Amino acid sequence: MTYLHKVINETLRKYPPLSTLHRICTEEIDLPTTNIHVSKDTSITIPVFGLHRDPLIYPDPDRFDPERFNEDKIAARHPYTYLPFGEGPRICIGECR
């Protein structure tokens, strides 16, 4: 990944276009490793801003550090802890992979 990509990703981590994502659960599910049951048709809010500023995921989250997006650091994080454009079938059309 080029340094410019790292800078863009870090900027989107600190300043995501959407602070939350909203989804409707399409089927009953028990979340793994928790005691949480989600019923079908439940409205879910995903706090993107909170995930991106969580110090357990991104140490010193208020510091601008493009090196957070080195290949090894990306591989060490859960893929759904970085969601500047959302994820899944309704991901932003501008997302490049």
C-alpha positions as a printed Julia matrix, in Angstrom:
97×3 Matrix{Float64}:
   0.0     0.0    0.0
   1.37    3.41  -0.87
   1.82    6.05   1.77
  -0.94    8.14   0.15
  -3.4     5.25   0.62
  -2.39    5.04   4.28
  -2.99    8.77   4.7
  -6.42    8.51   3.04
  -7.4     5.51   5.18
  -6.28    7.24   8.37
  -8.2    10.38   7.4
 -11.33    8.27   6.82
 -10.77    6.54  10.15
 -10.68    9.85  11.99
 -13.39   11.53   9.91
 -15.74    8.87   8.49
 -18.36   10.13   6.0
 -21.08    8.53   8.18
 -20.85    8.4   11.97
 -23.28    5.46  12.17
 -24.64    2.73   9.91
 -28.22    1.5   10.15
 -29.31   -2.0    9.23
 -32.34   -4.25   9.74
 -31.64   -7.81  10.87
 -33.0   -10.21   8.22
 -32.94  -13.37  10.34
 -32.77  -14.51  13.97
 -29.18  -14.68  15.21
 -27.24  -15.34  18.4
 -24.03  -13.32  18.28
 -20.97  -15.54  18.81
 -18.97  -15.05  22.03
 -21.85  -13.06  23.59
 -25.23  -13.71  25.2
 -26.91  -11.41  22.7
 -29.87  -12.61  20.67
 -31.08  -10.43  17.78
 -34.58  -11.04  16.45
 -35.59  -10.73  12.81
 -36.58   -7.17  11.77
 -34.62   -5.6   14.65
 -33.11   -2.21  13.79
 -29.34   -2.2   14.36
 -27.14    0.89  14.66
 -23.4     0.42  14.14
 -21.35    3.23  15.74
 -18.66    3.73  13.07
 -17.24    6.82  14.78
 -17.02    4.91  18.07
 -15.3     1.92  16.45
 -12.79    4.18  14.71
 -12.0     5.99  17.98
 -11.87    2.92  20.25
  -8.44    2.83  21.98
  -8.64   -0.97  22.27
  -8.69   -1.17  18.47
  -6.66    1.91  17.56
  -4.22    2.89  20.34
  -4.03    6.66  20.88
  -7.03    7.12  18.56
  -6.9    10.93  18.44
  -3.38   10.92  16.97
  -3.1    10.99  13.17
  -0.95    7.96  12.33
  -1.04    6.6    8.75
   1.2     3.72   9.86
  -1.92    2.13  11.43
  -2.58    0.94   7.9
   0.6    -1.09   7.4
  -0.21   -4.55   6.04
   0.67   -6.3    9.32
  -1.49   -3.96  11.41
  -4.43   -4.34   9.04
  -4.12   -8.14   9.22
  -4.09   -8.03  13.03
  -7.46   -6.18  13.24
 -10.92   -7.6   12.7
 -12.04   -6.48   9.22
 -15.22   -4.87  10.57
 -13.39   -2.38  12.79
 -12.75   -0.09   9.82
 -16.0     0.87   8.1
 -15.71    4.34   6.53
 -18.09    3.37   3.69
 -20.01    0.57   5.4
 -19.79   -3.09   4.48
 -21.83   -5.78   2.77
 -24.23   -5.57  -0.18
 -24.98   -1.89   0.41
 -21.38   -0.7    0.61
 -20.71    2.73  -0.88
 -20.25    2.72  -4.65
 -17.06    4.78  -4.16
 -15.33    2.02  -2.17
 -12.33    0.61  -4.04
 -10.95   -2.8   -3.17
